[in-house]
Amino acid sequence: RGLRQPGRAGVVTLAMEAGPPPPLEPSALPTFTEEGFGDKFLRKTRENPLVPLGCLCTVGVLAYGLLSFRKGNTRRSQLMMRARVVAQGFTFAALLGGMVVTAIKSRQ
């Protein structure tokens, strides 16, 4: 059967004449250093400093609101709880903005 189709025999013959493929050179594997919590925190803070700032503002406003609530100043406590929501929104927006910037940098 193989003799009836000379096209196939020609392809096999050409492949055999080319010889074996060249050996693949082993590529060097990348090396990674172990990054601790402090190093990672500092690196992430440098990449997007608005997120830790927003977290600190949120915690500060929350603590002040809880102190006001404990002292019985309900008006100030409510105001601080609303300010906490604004601070959380700022933190979330900063986090999203950082993710967008990182995605754009990785595409370039």
XYZ file of N, CA and C in Angstrom:
324
model
N 0.803 -1.203 0.000
C 0.000 0.000 0.000
C 0.846 1.269 0.000
N 1.931 1.261 0.762
C 2.756 2.449 0.840
C 3.388 2.808 -0.489
N 3.576 1.820 -1.376
C 4.181 2.095 -2.669
C 3.206 2.777 -3.610
N 1.924 2.611 -3.373
C 0.924 3.229 -4.252
C 0.842 4.736 -4.019
N 1.296 5.207 -2.848
C 1.225 6.628 -2.539
C 2.647 7.167 -2.410
N 3.230 7.584 -3.487
C 4.631 8.023 -3.452
C 4.826 9.304 -2.638
N 3.784 10.083 -2.424
C 3.915 11.328 -1.663
C 4.367 11.073 -0.241
N 3.825 10.045 0.387
C 4.194 9.722 1.770
C 5.633 9.238 1.863
N 6.020 8.438 0.957
C 7.380 7.907 0.983
C 8.388 9.034 0.826
N 8.063 10.027 0.017
C 8.959 11.164 -0.181
C 9.131 11.972 1.090
N 8.059 12.130 1.857
C 8.126 12.904 3.101
C 8.982 12.173 4.111
N 8.803 10.879 4.236
C 9.591 10.095 5.183
C 11.054 10.135 4.794
N 11.346 10.029 3.516
C 12.721 10.042 3.054
C 13.385 11.377 3.356
N 12.673 12.481 3.148
C 13.235 13.804 3.429
C 13.508 13.970 4.921
N 12.617 13.463 5.753
C 12.814 13.577 7.192
C 14.024 12.768 7.637
N 14.241 11.636 7.024
C 15.379 10.799 7.397
C 16.680 11.429 6.920
N 16.680 12.101 5.790
C 17.878 12.736 5.258
C 18.297 13.935 6.093
N 17.331 14.588 6.755
C 17.665 15.772 7.548
C 18.451 15.399 8.796
N 18.333 14.190 9.249
C 19.072 13.750 10.421
C 18.289 14.019 11.690
N 18.840 13.613 12.818
C 18.123 13.809 14.080
C 18.115 15.289 14.464
N 17.137 15.684 15.234
C 17.078 17.087 15.638
C 18.234 17.416 16.575
N 18.652 18.675 16.609
C 19.769 19.037 17.486
C 19.355 18.899 18.947
N 20.295 18.561 19.794
C 19.940 18.407 21.214
C 19.533 19.745 21.813
N 18.595 19.676 22.750
C 18.126 20.889 23.420
C 19.086 21.240 24.551
N 19.436 22.498 24.623
C 20.319 22.962 25.694
C 19.462 23.209 26.937
N 19.897 22.739 28.085
C 19.101 23.005 29.293
C 19.164 24.488 29.646
N 18.012 25.066 29.913
C 17.978 26.485 30.261
C 18.204 26.635 31.757
N 18.805 27.730 32.106
C 19.076 27.998 33.525
C 17.761 28.307 34.235
N 17.563 27.684 35.379
C 16.350 27.929 36.138
C 16.490 29.220 36.932
N 15.414 29.999 37.031
C 15.501 31.239 37.808
C 15.638 30.921 39.295
N 16.356 31.773 39.973
C 16.508 31.592 41.414
C 15.665 32.640 42.130
N 15.019 32.227 43.190
C 14.172 33.118 43.970
C 14.703 33.168 45.391
N 14.672 34.360 45.950
C 15.070 34.492 47.347
C 13.814 34.479 48.209
N 13.949 33.951 49.391
C 12.824 33.885 50.325
C 12.562 35.286 50.865
N 11.330 35.732 50.748
C 10.953 37.076 51.184
C 10.149 36.964 52.468
N 10.600 37.611 53.511
C 9.898 37.576 54.785
C 8.706 38.519 54.804
N 7.961 38.473 55.905
C 6.774 39.316 56.021
C 7.130 40.793 55.977
N 8.161 41.180 56.721
C 8.555 42.591 56.772
C 9.017 43.100 55.419
N 9.817 42.295 54.715
C 10.292 42.692 53.393
C 9.140 42.834 52.412
N 8.207 41.891 52.459
C 7.060 41.940 51.554
C 6.172 43.140 51.873
N 5.977 43.417 53.172
C 5.159 44.562 53.574
C 5.776 45.865 53.076
N 7.093 46.014 53.241
C 7.761 47.230 52.772
C 7.697 47.356 51.252
N 7.874 46.250 50.548
C 7.813 46.300 49.081
C 6.420 46.696 48.598
N 5.394 46.086 49.211
C 4.023 46.407 48.808
C 3.664 47.849 49.181
N 4.187 48.340 50.313
C 3.919 49.716 50.723
C 4.567 50.692 49.750
N 5.767 50.367 49.280
C 6.415 51.227 48.293
C 5.675 51.208 46.960
N 5.121 50.054 46.588
C 4.393 49.946 45.320
C 3.093 50.736 45.345
N 2.385 50.693 46.468
C 1.091 51.375 46.571
C 0.936 51.938 47.987
N 1.462 53.136 48.236
C 1.447 53.677 49.607
C 0.074 54.120 50.089
N -0.900 54.242 49.215
C -2.215 54.720 49.635
C -3.018 53.665 50.393
N -2.756 52.391 50.149
C -3.510 51.337 50.834
C -3.202 51.312 52.331
N -1.933 51.280 52.756
C -1.680 51.325 54.201
C -2.157 52.626 54.842
N -2.067 53.731 54.095
C -2.569 55.009 54.614
C -4.072 54.934 54.846
N -4.803 54.366 53.899
C -6.240 54.197 54.053
C -6.590 53.274 55.214
N -5.791 52.213 55.387
C -6.022 51.296 56.515
C -5.808 52.005 57.847
N -4.746 52.798 57.937
C -4.484 53.542 59.172
C -5.593 54.546 59.459
N -6.069 55.230 58.435
C -7.177 56.182 58.623
C -8.435 55.457 59.083
N -8.717 54.314 58.495
C -9.898 53.544 58.873
C -9.820 53.118 60.332
N -8.680 52.594 60.742
C -8.512 52.146 62.124
C -8.598 53.331 63.081
N -7.987 54.461 62.719
C -8.031 55.646 63.572
C -9.440 56.176 63.764
N -10.176 56.281 62.671
C -11.551 56.774 62.752
C -12.425 55.796 63.531
N -12.228 54.504 63.321
C -12.993 53.492 64.039
C -12.715 53.569 65.538
N -11.439 53.689 65.909
C -11.092 53.770 67.334
C -11.693 55.017 67.972
N -11.609 56.133 67.276
C -12.181 57.371 67.809
C -13.704 57.262 67.927
N -14.334 56.635 66.961
C -15.783 56.442 67.018
C -16.189 55.539 68.168
N -15.423 54.485 68.420
C -15.730 53.593 69.539
C -15.523 54.289 70.879
N -14.480 55.112 70.981
C -14.274 55.882 72.210
C -15.421 56.863 72.438
N -15.871 57.502 71.382
C -17.002 58.429 71.507
C -18.267 57.688 71.930
N -18.469 56.515 71.392
C -19.631 55.713 71.762
C -19.561 55.309 73.228
N -18.368 54.932 73.656
C -18.192 54.516 75.049
C -18.418 55.674 76.021
N -18.027 56.885 75.618
C -18.221 58.064 76.463
C -19.663 58.564 76.434
N -20.468 58.045 75.514
C -21.869 58.433 75.442
C -22.160 59.539 74.448
N -21.173 59.930 73.669
C -21.367 60.979 72.665
C -21.842 60.315 71.370
N -23.148 60.062 71.300
C -23.690 59.306 70.168
C -23.606 60.081 68.866
N -23.733 61.396 68.934
C -23.674 62.206 67.713
C -22.292 62.057 67.050
N -21.230 62.215 67.848
C -19.868 62.080 67.318
C -19.601 60.639 66.896
N -20.119 59.678 67.636
C -19.930 58.276 67.302
C -20.521 57.966 65.929
N -21.720 58.450 65.657
C -22.347 58.230 64.349
C -21.555 58.905 63.231
N -21.071 60.103 63.531
C -20.269 60.821 62.541
C -18.989 60.036 62.213
N -18.371 59.475 63.226
C -17.136 58.704 63.002
C -17.418 57.395 62.263
N -18.557 56.781 62.510
C -18.896 55.556 61.780
C -19.117 55.855 60.301
N -19.686 57.006 60.011
C -19.838 57.403 58.600
C -18.483 57.723 57.985
N -17.632 58.369 58.771
C -16.280 58.671 58.280
C -15.496 57.373 58.055
N -15.750 56.373 58.886
C -15.088 55.075 58.708
C -15.456 54.465 57.363
N -16.728 54.569 56.992
C -17.166 54.024 55.700
C -16.464 54.759 54.558
N -16.309 56.070 54.689
C -15.604 56.841 53.659
C -14.135 56.405 53.589
N -13.512 56.214 54.749
C -12.107 55.781 54.780
C -11.962 54.386 54.171
N -12.914 53.498 54.438
C -12.866 52.164 53.830
C -13.030 52.253 52.321
N -13.901 53.148 51.868
C -14.077 53.348 50.424
C -12.795 53.843 49.779
N -12.113 54.771 50.467
C -10.829 55.271 49.962
C -9.813 54.134 49.865
N -9.764 53.294 50.891
C -8.831 52.170 50.900
C -9.131 51.211 49.752
N -10.399 50.916 49.555
C -10.792 50.011 48.471
C -10.442 50.613 47.111
N -10.699 51.920 46.939
C -10.362 52.578 45.672
C -8.851 52.559 45.436
N -8.066 52.764 46.498
C -6.603 52.725 46.367
C -6.141 51.319 45.996
N -6.765 50.315 46.574
C -6.420 48.925 46.266
C -6.741 48.606 44.809
N -7.911 49.010 44.353
C -8.289 48.785 42.958
C -7.366 49.535 42.002
N -7.061 50.785 42.351
C -6.156 51.568 41.516
C -4.793 50.925 41.408
N -4.288 50.403 42.515
C -2.997 49.713 42.493
C -3.026 48.469 41.633
N -4.150 47.748 41.679
C -4.270 46.544 40.847
C -4.296 46.910 39.369
N -4.976 47.998 39.009
C -5.049 48.425 37.616
C -3.659 48.843 37.120
N -2.947 49.616 37.949
C -1.607 50.056 37.574
C -0.668 48.857 37.379
N -0.763 47.877 38.291
C 0.073 46.683 38.181
C -0.269 45.902 36.909
N -1.556 45.796 36.589
C -1.959 45.078 35.371
C -1.460 45.787 34.122
N -1.501 47.106 34.131
C -1.028 47.853 32.967
C 0.478 47.707 32.828
N 1.211 47.741 33.938
C 2.671 47.588 33.875
C 3.061 46.207 33.379
N 2.299 45.165 33.763
C 2.657 43.810 33.344
C 2.413 43.578 31.863
N 1.517 44.341 31.264
C 1.250 44.193 29.824
C 2.319 44.868 28.982
N 3.025 45.837 29.529
C 4.020 46.583 28.754
C 5.352 45.914 28.742
